Coordinates of C-alpha atoms in Angstrom, one line a residue:
Chain J
M1 CA 0.0 0.0 0.0
N2 CA 1.4 3.4 -0.9
T3 CA -0.5 6.5 -0.2
E4 CA 2.2 8.8 -1.3
T5 CA 1.0 12.3 -2.2
T6 CA 4.0 14.4 -1.3
T7 CA 5.7 16.2 -4.2
T8 CA 9.1 16.7 -2.6
I9 CA 12.2 15.5 -4.5
A10 CA 13.3 12.2 -3.3
L11 CA 16.7 12.3 -1.7
A12 CA 16.9 8.6 -1.3
E13 CA 15.3 6.1 -3.7
V14 CA 14.9 2.4 -2.9
R15 CA 13.8 0.3 -5.9
N16 CA 12.7 -3.3 -5.5
V17 CA 15.2 -4.0 -2.9
S18 CA 15.6 -7.4 -1.4
K19 CA 18.2 -8.5 1.0
W20 CA 18.8 -11.9 2.5
F21 CA 21.4 -13.2 4.9
G22 CA 21.9 -16.9 4.0
P23 CA 18.4 -18.4 4.1
V24 CA 16.9 -15.5 6.0
M25 CA 15.1 -12.9 3.9
A26 CA 15.4 -9.6 5.8
L27 CA 13.8 -7.4 3.1
N28 CA 11.5 -8.5 0.3
G29 CA 11.0 -6.3 -2.7
V30 CA 10.9 -2.9 -0.9
S31 CA 10.4 0.3 -2.9
L32 CA 10.1 3.7 -1.4
D33 CA 11.3 7.3 -1.7
I34 CA 12.5 9.5 1.1
G35 CA 12.1 13.2 0.6
S36 CA 12.7 16.2 2.7
G37 CA 10.8 16.2 6.0
I38 CA 10.7 13.7 8.8
T39 CA 9.9 10.1 7.9
G40 CA 9.2 7.6 10.6
L41 CA 10.3 4.0 10.1
V42 CA 8.1 1.8 12.3
G43 CA 8.1 -2.0 12.7
P44 CA 8.5 -4.7 15.3
N45 CA 11.8 -6.3 16.1
G46 CA 13.1 -8.3 13.2
A47 CA 10.9 -6.4 10.7
G48 CA 13.8 -5.3 8.6
K49 CA 14.2 -1.7 9.9
T50 CA 17.9 -2.0 10.7
T51 CA 18.6 -3.8 7.5
L52 CA 16.9 -1.0 5.6
L53 CA 18.9 1.6 7.5
R54 CA 22.2 -0.2 6.9
L55 CA 21.4 -0.5 3.2
L56 CA 20.5 3.2 3.0
T57 CA 23.8 4.2 4.7
G58 CA 25.9 1.9 2.4
Q59 CA 27.0 -0.5 5.1
I60 CA 25.6 -3.4 3.2
K61 CA 24.6 -4.0 -0.4
P62 CA 21.2 -5.1 -1.6
S63 CA 20.9 -8.7 -2.9
L64 CA 18.5 -7.4 -5.5
G65 CA 17.4 -3.9 -6.5
E66 CA 19.0 -0.5 -6.2
I67 CA 19.4 2.2 -3.7
D68 CA 20.3 5.7 -4.7
V69 CA 21.1 8.6 -2.3
C70 CA 21.2 12.0 -4.0
G71 CA 21.8 10.3 -7.3
H72 CA 24.6 8.1 -6.2
D73 CA 24.6 4.4 -5.4
A74 CA 24.3 4.2 -1.6
W75 CA 27.4 2.0 -1.4
S76 CA 29.6 4.6 -3.0
A77 CA 31.7 7.2 -1.2
K78 CA 29.9 10.0 -3.0
A79 CA 26.6 9.0 -1.6
K80 CA 28.0 9.0 1.9
D81 CA 28.8 12.7 1.5
H82 CA 25.1 13.2 1.8
I83 CA 24.3 10.8 4.6
G84 CA 24.6 11.3 8.4
L85 CA 24.1 8.2 10.5
C86 CA 23.2 8.0 14.2
P87 CA 23.5 4.2 14.8
F88 CA 21.5 2.3 17.4
G89 CA 24.3 1.2 19.6
D90 CA 25.9 3.3 22.2
A91 CA 29.4 2.6 21.1
T92 CA 31.7 5.3 19.9
W93 CA 35.4 6.2 20.7
D94 CA 34.8 6.4 24.4
E95 CA 38.4 7.4 25.3
L96 CA 37.9 10.8 23.6
S97 CA 36.2 13.8 25.1
G98 CA 33.0 15.0 23.4
R99 CA 34.9 17.9 21.9
Q100 CA 37.7 15.6 20.6
L101 CA 35.1 13.2 19.2
M102 CA 33.4 15.9 17.2
R103 CA 36.7 17.2 15.9
V104 CA 37.8 13.7 14.9
T105 CA 34.5 13.0 13.2
A106 CA 34.8 16.3 11.3
G107 CA 38.4 15.2 10.4
L108 CA 37.1 11.9 9.1
R109 CA 34.9 13.9 6.8
G110 CA 37.9 15.6 5.4
F111 CA 37.6 19.0 6.9
T112 CA 40.7 21.1 7.7
R113 CA 41.6 21.4 11.3
A114 CA 40.3 25.0 11.6
E115 CA 37.0 24.0 9.9
A116 CA 36.7 20.9 12.0
R117 CA 37.1 22.9 15.2
K118 CA 34.4 25.4 13.9
R119 CA 32.0 22.7 13.0
A120 CA 32.6 20.8 16.3
E121 CA 31.7 23.8 18.3
A122 CA 28.6 24.6 16.2
V123 CA 27.3 21.0 16.4
L124 CA 28.0 20.7 20.2
E125 CA 25.9 23.8 20.7
T126 CA 23.2 22.4 18.4
V127 CA 22.9 19.2 20.3
G128 CA 23.1 20.9 23.7
M129 CA 26.5 19.4 24.7
D130 CA 28.8 22.4 24.6
D131 CA 28.9 22.7 28.4
R132 CA 29.9 19.0 28.9
A133 CA 32.1 18.5 25.9
N134 CA 35.4 18.3 27.7
R135 CA 34.4 15.2 29.6
P136 CA 35.4 11.8 28.2
V137 CA 32.5 10.1 26.4
R138 CA 32.8 7.0 28.6
T139 CA 31.4 9.2 31.5
Y140 CA 28.3 10.2 29.5
S141 CA 24.8 9.0 30.4
K142 CA 22.7 7.3 27.8
G143 CA 20.9 10.5 26.8
M144 CA 24.2 12.4 26.5
R145 CA 25.6 9.7 24.3
Q146 CA 22.5 10.0 22.1
R147 CA 23.2 13.7 21.7
I148 CA 26.8 13.3 21.0
K149 CA 26.1 10.5 18.4
L150 CA 23.6 12.9 16.8
G151 CA 26.3 15.5 16.7
Q152 CA 28.5 13.0 14.8
A153 CA 25.7 12.5 12.3
L154 CA 25.3 16.3 11.8
I155 CA 28.9 17.3 11.6
H156 CA 29.1 17.5 7.8
D157 CA 25.6 19.0 7.4
P158 CA 24.1 16.0 5.5
D159 CA 21.1 16.0 3.3
L160 CA 19.8 12.7 4.6
L161 CA 19.9 12.1 8.3
V162 CA 19.4 8.4 9.3
L163 CA 18.6 8.1 13.0
D164 CA 18.2 4.6 14.6
E165 CA 16.1 5.0 17.8
P166 CA 17.6 8.5 18.5
L167 CA 15.4 9.2 21.5
N168 CA 16.2 6.0 23.2
G169 CA 17.3 6.8 26.8
V170 CA 16.7 10.5 26.4
D171 CA 14.6 12.2 29.2
P172 CA 11.3 13.8 28.2
V173 CA 12.6 17.3 28.1
G174 CA 15.5 16.2 26.0
C175 CA 13.2 14.3 23.7
E176 CA 11.2 17.5 23.1
E177 CA 14.5 19.4 22.4
L178 CA 15.7 16.8 20.0
N179 CA 12.3 16.6 18.3
D180 CA 12.5 20.4 17.8
L181 CA 15.9 19.9 16.3
F182 CA 14.6 17.3 13.9
R183 CA 11.8 19.6 12.9
S184 CA 14.2 22.5 12.3
L185 CA 16.4 20.2 10.2
A186 CA 13.4 19.1 8.2
A187 CA 12.3 22.7 7.8
Q188 CA 15.7 23.3 6.2
G189 CA 14.8 20.8 3.5
K190 CA 16.7 17.9 4.9
A191 CA 15.4 14.4 4.9
V192 CA 15.3 12.9 8.4
L193 CA 14.6 9.2 8.7
V194 CA 13.8 8.2 12.2
S195 CA 13.4 4.6 13.3
S196 CA 11.6 4.0 16.5
H197 CA 9.7 1.3 18.3
I198 CA 8.0 3.9 20.5
L199 CA 5.1 4.4 18.1
H200 CA 3.4 7.4 19.7
E201 CA 6.6 9.4 19.2
M202 CA 5.8 9.3 15.5
D203 CA 2.3 10.7 15.9
Q204 CA 3.7 14.1 16.8
L205 CA 7.1 13.9 15.0
A206 CA 6.8 12.3 11.6
D207 CA 5.4 13.9 8.5
R208 CA 5.3 10.4 6.9
I209 CA 5.4 6.9 8.2
L210 CA 6.9 3.8 6.7
F211 CA 5.3 0.7 8.2
I212 CA 7.5 -2.3 7.8
C213 CA 6.9 -5.9 8.9
Q214 CA 8.5 -9.2 8.0
G215 CA 10.7 -7.5 5.4
K216 CA 7.9 -5.9 3.6
L217 CA 6.7 -2.4 3.4
L218 CA 3.1 -2.5 4.6
A219 CA 2.3 1.1 4.0
S220 CA 3.8 4.5 3.5
G221 CA 2.4 8.0 3.7
S222 CA 1.1 10.4 6.3
L223 CA -0.8 8.8 9.2
A224 CA -4.0 10.5 8.0
E225 CA -3.5 9.2 4.4
I226 CA -2.9 5.7 5.6
R227 CA -5.8 5.9 7.9
D228 CA -8.1 7.0 5.1
M229 CA -7.0 4.0 3.0
L230 CA -8.1 1.6 5.7
D231 CA -11.8 1.8 4.9
D232 CA -12.6 -1.5 6.4
H233 CA -10.6 -0.8 9.6
P234 CA -13.1 -0.3 12.5
L235 CA -12.5 3.2 13.9
K236 CA -13.5 4.2 17.4
V237 CA -15.2 7.6 17.6
R238 CA -16.0 9.5 20.8
I239 CA -19.0 11.8 20.7
S240 CA -19.8 14.3 23.4
C241 CA -23.5 15.4 23.1
G242 CA -26.5 16.7 25.0
S243 CA -28.6 13.6 25.1
P244 CA -26.6 10.5 24.5
R245 CA -29.3 8.0 25.7
R246 CA -31.7 9.4 23.1
I247 CA -29.5 9.3 20.1
A248 CA -27.6 6.1 20.8
P249 CA -30.3 3.8 19.3
Q250 CA -30.7 6.1 16.4
L251 CA -27.0 6.0 15.6
L252 CA -27.2 2.2 15.3
T253 CA -29.5 2.7 12.3
L254 CA -26.6 4.2 10.4
E255 CA -25.0 1.6 8.1
S256 CA -21.4 2.5 9.0
V257 CA -22.0 2.2 12.7
K258 CA -21.2 -1.2 14.2
S259 CA -21.8 -0.6 17.9
V260 CA -22.5 2.2 20.3
S261 CA -21.8 2.3 24.0
I262 CA -22.8 5.0 26.4
E263 CA -20.2 6.6 28.6
P264 CA -21.9 8.7 31.3
P265 CA -22.6 11.4 31.7
S266 CA -22.6 12.7 28.2
E267 CA -20.5 10.7 25.9
L268 CA -20.9 7.9 23.3
L269 CA -18.3 5.6 22.1
L270 CA -18.9 4.4 18.5
E271 CA -17.3 1.7 16.6
V272 CA -17.6 2.6 12.9
Q273 CA -16.8 0.4 9.9
N274 CA -16.0 2.9 7.2
P275 CA -14.7 6.3 8.5
G276 CA -15.4 8.2 5.2
R277 CA -19.0 7.0 4.9
F278 CA -19.5 7.5 8.6
Y279 CA -18.6 11.1 8.6
A280 CA -20.9 11.7 5.7
E281 CA -23.8 9.9 7.4
F282 CA -23.2 11.4 10.7
G283 CA -23.3 14.9 9.3
E284 CA -26.8 14.3 7.9
F285 CA -27.8 12.5 11.1
A286 CA -26.7 15.4 13.4
A287 CA -28.4 18.0 11.3
G288 CA -31.7 16.1 11.2
N289 CA -31.9 14.9 14.7
D290 CA -31.0 17.8 16.9
A291 CA -28.2 15.7 18.3
Q292 CA -26.5 18.7 20.1
V293 CA -23.0 17.4 19.4
H294 CA -20.4 19.3 21.3
R295 CA -17.4 17.3 20.2
L296 CA -16.5 14.4 18.0
K297 CA -13.1 12.8 18.0
A298 CA -11.6 9.6 16.5
T299 CA -9.8 7.9 19.4
D300 CA -7.5 5.4 17.6
T301 CA -5.9 7.1 14.7
S302 CA -2.6 6.9 16.5
T303 CA 0.4 5.3 14.8
E304 CA 0.1 2.4 17.2
A305 CA -3.5 1.7 16.4
V306 CA -2.8 1.9 12.7
F307 CA 0.3 -0.2 13.0
D308 CA -1.6 -2.9 15.1
Y309 CA -4.2 -3.0 12.4
L310 CA -1.7 -3.3 9.6
M311 CA 0.2 -6.0 11.4
E312 CA -3.0 -7.9 12.0
R313 CA -3.8 -7.6 8.3
A314 CA -0.3 -8.7 7.2
L315 CA -0.2 -11.7 9.5
H316 CA -3.9 -12.7 9.0
P317 CA -4.9 -11.5 5.5
E318 CA -8.4 -12.9 5.8
Chain B
M1 CA 25.9 25.9 10.1
E2 CA 27.7 26.4 6.8
T3 CA 26.5 24.0 4.1
A4 CA 29.4 24.2 1.6
N5 CA 31.5 21.1 2.1
K6 CA 35.1 21.9 1.4
T7 CA 36.6 18.5 2.1
S8 CA 39.8 16.7 1.2
T9 CA 40.1 12.9 0.9
V10 CA 43.8 13.2 1.9
A11 CA 42.9 15.0 5.1
A12 CA 40.2 12.4 5.9
C13 CA 42.7 9.6 5.4
A14 CA 45.2 11.5 7.6
Q15 CA 42.5 11.5 10.3
V16 CA 42.0 7.8 10.0
F17 CA 45.7 7.3 10.2
R18 CA 46.0 9.5 13.4
L19 CA 43.0 7.9 15.0
A20 CA 44.2 4.3 14.3
L21 CA 47.7 5.2 15.5
R22 CA 46.4 6.7 18.7
R23 CA 43.9 3.9 19.4
Q24 CA 46.5 1.2 18.8
F25 CA 49.2 2.9 20.8
F26 CA 46.9 3.4 23.9
S27 CA 45.7 -0.1 23.9
R28 CA 46.2 -3.5 25.7
Q29 CA 48.4 -4.5 22.8
T30 CA 51.0 -2.0 23.8
I31 CA 51.0 -3.4 27.4
V32 CA 51.3 -7.0 26.1
T33 CA 54.1 -6.0 23.8
A34 CA 55.9 -4.0 26.5
V35 CA 55.7 -7.0 28.9
L36 CA 57.0 -9.4 26.3
L37 CA 59.8 -7.1 25.3
G38 CA 60.7 -6.5 28.9
L39 CA 60.9 -10.2 29.5
T40 CA 63.1 -10.7 26.5
L41 CA 65.3 -7.8 27.6
G42 CA 65.6 -9.4 31.0
I43 CA 66.6 -12.8 29.5
T44 CA 69.1 -11.0 27.2
A45 CA 70.6 -9.0 30.1
L46 CA 71.0 -12.2 32.2
W47 CA 72.5 -14.1 29.3
A48 CA 75.0 -11.2 28.5
Y49 CA 76.2 -10.9 32.1
P50 CA 79.2 -13.3 32.6
M51 CA 78.4 -16.0 35.1
P52 CA 80.9 -18.0 37.3
W53 CA 80.0 -21.1 35.3
N54 CA 80.3 -19.3 32.0
P55 CA 82.8 -16.5 32.4
D56 CA 83.7 -16.2 28.7
P57 CA 82.8 -13.0 27.0
R58 CA 79.8 -13.3 24.7
T59 CA 80.1 -12.9 21.0
S60 CA 77.9 -11.4 18.2
A61 CA 77.4 -14.9 16.8
Q62 CA 76.1 -16.2 20.1
L63 CA 73.7 -13.2 20.5
A64 CA 72.4 -13.8 17.0
S65 CA 72.0 -17.6 17.3
R66 CA 70.8 -17.8 20.9
I67 CA 68.7 -14.7 21.3
L68 CA 67.9 -12.8 18.2
S69 CA 67.2 -15.6 15.8
P70 CA 65.1 -18.0 17.9
L71 CA 63.6 -15.7 20.5
Y72 CA 63.2 -12.4 18.7
M73 CA 62.7 -13.4 15.0
G74 CA 61.1 -16.7 15.7
F75 CA 58.7 -15.7 18.4
L76 CA 58.5 -12.1 19.5
L77 CA 58.4 -10.4 16.0
P78 CA 55.3 -12.3 14.8
I79 CA 53.6 -11.8 18.2
I80 CA 54.2 -8.0 18.2
C81 CA 53.0 -7.8 14.6
L82 CA 49.8 -9.8 15.2
S83 CA 48.9 -8.0 18.4
Y84 CA 48.7 -4.7 16.6
A85 CA 47.6 -5.7 13.1
S86 CA 45.0 -8.3 13.9
S87 CA 43.2 -6.1 16.3
A88 CA 43.1 -3.0 14.1
I89 CA 40.0 -3.6 12.1
S90 CA 38.5 -6.5 14.1
G91 CA 38.9 -4.4 17.3
E92 CA 36.9 -1.6 15.8
R93 CA 34.3 -4.1 14.6
S94 CA 33.9 -5.8 18.0
E95 CA 33.7 -2.4 19.7
Q96 CA 31.0 -1.5 17.1
T97 CA 32.9 1.7 16.1
L98 CA 33.8 0.4 12.6
V99 CA 30.4 1.8 11.4
Y100 CA 31.8 5.3 11.8
L101 CA 34.7 4.6 9.4
L102 CA 32.5 2.7 7.0
T103 CA 29.9 5.5 6.7
T104 CA 32.4 8.3 6.0
N105 CA 32.9 9.6 2.5
I106 CA 36.4 8.0 2.2
P107 CA 36.6 5.2 -0.3
R108 CA 37.0 2.0 1.6
P109 CA 40.3 0.9 0.1
L110 CA 41.7 4.2 1.4
V111 CA 40.4 3.6 4.9
Y112 CA 42.2 0.3 4.8
L113 CA 45.4 1.9 3.5
A114 CA 45.3 4.6 6.2
M115 CA 44.9 2.0 8.9
Y116 CA 47.6 -0.2 7.4
A117 CA 50.0 2.8 7.4
A118 CA 49.2 3.6 11.0
V119 CA 49.6 0.0 12.2
L120 CA 52.8 -0.5 10.1
L121 CA 54.4 2.7 11.5
L122 CA 53.6 1.7 15.1
T123 CA 54.7 -1.9 14.6
L124 CA 57.9 -0.9 12.9
A125 CA 58.7 1.5 15.7
V126 CA 58.2 -1.3 18.2
T127 CA 60.0 -4.1 16.4
L128 CA 62.9 -2.0 15.3
G129 CA 63.1 -0.2 18.6
G130 CA 62.9 -3.5 20.4
L131 CA 65.6 -5.0 18.2
A132 CA 67.9 -2.0 18.8
V133 CA 67.5 -2.2 22.6
L134 CA 68.0 -6.0 22.6
C135 CA 71.2 -5.5 20.5
L136 CA 72.5 -2.7 22.7
V137 CA 71.9 -4.4 26.0
P138 CA 74.9 -6.8 25.7
G139 CA 77.1 -3.9 24.5
K140 CA 79.3 -3.6 21.4
I141 CA 78.7 -7.2 20.3
G142 CA 75.1 -6.3 19.5
L143 CA 76.0 -3.7 16.9
E144 CA 77.2 -6.2 14.3
A145 CA 74.0 -8.3 14.9
L146 CA 71.9 -5.2 14.6
G147 CA 73.4 -4.4 11.2
V148 CA 72.4 -7.9 9.9
F149 CA 69.0 -8.1 11.5
W150 CA 67.4 -4.7 11.0
T151 CA 66.7 -5.1 7.3
V152 CA 65.3 -8.6 7.7
T153 CA 63.2 -7.4 10.6
T154 CA 61.8 -4.5 8.6
C155 CA 60.8 -6.6 5.7
A156 CA 59.4 -9.4 7.9
T157 CA 57.4 -6.8 9.9
V158 CA 55.9 -5.4 6.7
A159 CA 54.9 -8.8 5.5
Y160 CA 53.5 -9.9 8.9
V161 CA 51.5 -6.6 9.3
G162 CA 50.0 -7.1 5.8
L163 CA 49.0 -10.7 6.5
F164 CA 47.5 -10.1 10.0
L165 CA 45.7 -7.0 8.9
L166 CA 44.2 -9.1 6.1
F167 CA 43.0 -11.5 8.8
S168 CA 41.6 -8.6 10.7
A169 CA 39.6 -7.4 7.7
G170 CA 38.3 -10.9 7.1
V171 CA 37.2 -12.3 10.4
R172 CA 35.8 -11.0 13.6
R173 CA 38.2 -12.8 16.0
A174 CA 41.3 -12.2 14.0
T175 CA 43.6 -12.3 17.0
F176 CA 42.8 -15.9 17.7
L177 CA 43.2 -16.8 14.0
S178 CA 46.5 -14.9 13.9
L179 CA 47.8 -16.5 17.0
A180 CA 46.9 -19.9 15.7
Y181 CA 48.6 -19.1 12.5
A182 CA 51.7 -17.7 14.2
L183 CA 52.1 -20.7 16.4
M184 CA 51.1 -23.5 14.1
I185 CA 52.3 -22.3 10.7
E186 CA 55.1 -19.8 11.4
T187 CA 56.6 -21.7 14.3
L188 CA 56.0 -25.4 13.4
T189 CA 55.7 -25.5 9.6
V190 CA 58.8 -23.5 9.1
N191 CA 60.8 -26.4 10.5
I192 CA 59.3 -29.1 8.4
P193 CA 61.8 -30.3 5.8
G194 CA 60.8 -30.0 2.1
V195 CA 58.9 -27.3 0.4
V196 CA 55.9 -27.0 2.6
N197 CA 57.9 -24.5 4.8
R198 CA 57.9 -22.1 1.9
I199 CA 54.4 -20.9 2.7
T200 CA 55.7 -19.1 5.8
V201 CA 57.1 -15.6 6.1
S202 CA 59.7 -16.8 8.6
F203 CA 61.2 -19.3 6.0
Y204 CA 62.1 -16.3 3.8
A205 CA 63.3 -14.2 6.7
K206 CA 65.5 -17.1 7.8
S207 CA 66.8 -17.7 4.3
W208 CA 67.8 -14.1 4.0
L209 CA 69.4 -14.1 7.4
Y210 CA 71.4 -17.3 6.7
E211 CA 73.0 -15.6 3.6
T212 CA 73.6 -12.1 4.9
G213 CA 74.4 -13.4 8.4
K214 CA 77.3 -15.6 7.4
P215 CA 79.8 -13.7 9.6
L216 CA 77.5 -14.6 12.5
D217 CA 77.4 -18.3 11.6
L218 CA 73.6 -18.3 11.6
A219 CA 73.0 -20.9 8.9
P220 CA 72.8 -24.5 10.0
T221 CA 75.4 -26.8 8.6
G222 CA 75.5 -30.1 6.8
A223 CA 72.3 -32.2 6.7
A224 CA 70.3 -29.6 8.6
L225 CA 71.0 -27.0 5.9
G226 CA 69.9 -29.5 3.3
L227 CA 66.7 -30.3 5.1
F228 CA 65.9 -26.6 5.5
N229 CA 66.9 -25.9 1.9
P230 CA 66.9 -22.1 2.0
V231 CA 66.4 -19.9 -1.0
S232 CA 68.9 -17.1 -1.9
A233 CA 68.7 -13.8 -0.1
A234 CA 67.7 -12.1 -3.3
S235 CA 64.8 -14.5 -3.8
A236 CA 63.7 -14.2 -0.2
Q237 CA 63.7 -10.4 -0.5
W238 CA 61.6 -10.6 -3.7
V239 CA 59.1 -13.0 -2.1
L240 CA 58.8 -10.9 1.0
V241 CA 58.2 -7.7 -1.0
L242 CA 55.7 -9.4 -3.3
A243 CA 53.9 -11.1 -0.4
S244 CA 53.7 -7.7 1.4
V245 CA 52.2 -6.0 -1.7
G246 CA 49.9 -9.0 -2.3
F247 CA 48.6 -9.0 1.3
L248 CA 48.0 -5.3 1.2
A249 CA 46.2 -5.5 -2.2
L250 CA 44.1 -8.4 -1.0
G251 CA 43.2 -6.7 2.2
M252 CA 42.1 -3.5 0.4
W253 CA 40.0 -5.6 -2.0
L254 CA 38.4 -7.6 0.8
F255 CA 37.7 -4.5 3.0
S256 CA 36.2 -2.7 0.1
R257 CA 33.7 -5.5 -0.6
K258 CA 32.9 -7.0 2.7
E259 CA 29.6 -6.3 4.5
Y260 CA 30.4 -5.9 8.2
D261 CA 27.7 -6.6 10.8

């Protein structure tokens, strides 16, 4: 399923990519584009997320298919000019201080010493580590390590930022700061690919979501777009109205409504079959029945709910 | 942040070189090497000091045949080389830091070349420095031996570093493989009569030493020499040089193609 409607230029293109390790197929015929903005990569353990990230960053080659980053094969050194990676593991050169690590990372990108120093200071400030940068990395907490790794990914100002669970271990305030940073990078036209197993993070953060499971791309697009595609997915809708007991039986006459439960004092919880049709039917119903609706809200449009449904559909097609 | 990327591949390779040099120098390998060299120095100092039961002054030939050839060339040199070279890439891999080198914009063969240069420089400094100290401990007699041994040590170090770095690029636990190779192949196979010993680096190092070290009486005599069947010094030099180049080229090729987990 692909609900792509964005018109941004793809910075990374994945074309019919399959990857297997011995007898294990980690990715199976995946095609997708990653453009500017924040893209969330969501899937359970073993879904193929890390394999996709490793393919995109040129650590491994696809068994079949092609991956281009900014017009270059992802395996090539030229493609890596455009990629910044924040890997999942905590490991880095722990014996160095945060400042030394940034300078070394800039040096590895080929910057002169003066330029490396300048970039190191700028990035340390960007990730909020400038005041702790003289400490050895081995003394850093998990959250500080995430920030310093993010700094390593940002040091050469890449077009495509690949972040594997970047908020793992970061405190809530830090999460919000980093999310703001991701948004500002996206606003600069960069592509930010964020892998996360904390699905609700994606609700607020990602412009687009890639759902991946068992090596296959189940869906891609904005949450709303994906949600709209799932016509047969039961949706829960909460209605706050003046006289819930009066309109509850009447709502059951609508074809799209599967069940209604009353939640005192003034709310109804509906399970609807086809969201698009329901909203049309409910509009007519409310206008004609003096329903006194104060508020209507779909309760399970979260990434997690959509993902659960997609997983269910992938594992049990019928 | 400025977006224009003014970068230089040479500068990036130089950074890989500096990083690898620093990480290898400040490592357990340096401690192990220092301990082994210290022990060898102690043995050499004890041997060089005239004892009541052996009051005769020591000679260059004795130093070469009793200390330098068996202990240094036969054991210490390959161990020093393997401790640095075999851990260079596999160490980064097991510490999960190799990913940062693989995702830079430096072509992979150049990453390998820069690491090779760093490891080689450090290993040469240790092996040649160690040899010099070993030769100087007994006094003047060591100078003649040093003149014979330093060229062979240099070439053997280059060959060993190439081989063990190749192992490091190929397998995760390269130190175990290298140790097994050093003990089983370089130490045991080199003494097997016939041509099978010609697969070892130490065979060519010994052949070279036997010819250039004639004043030190290093070569075995009679049947022993026939069984060892050395090649000429010129042939040994060629083989060591070609092997070194071959190991380096193979390592660069392997590193540029391998998918590391």
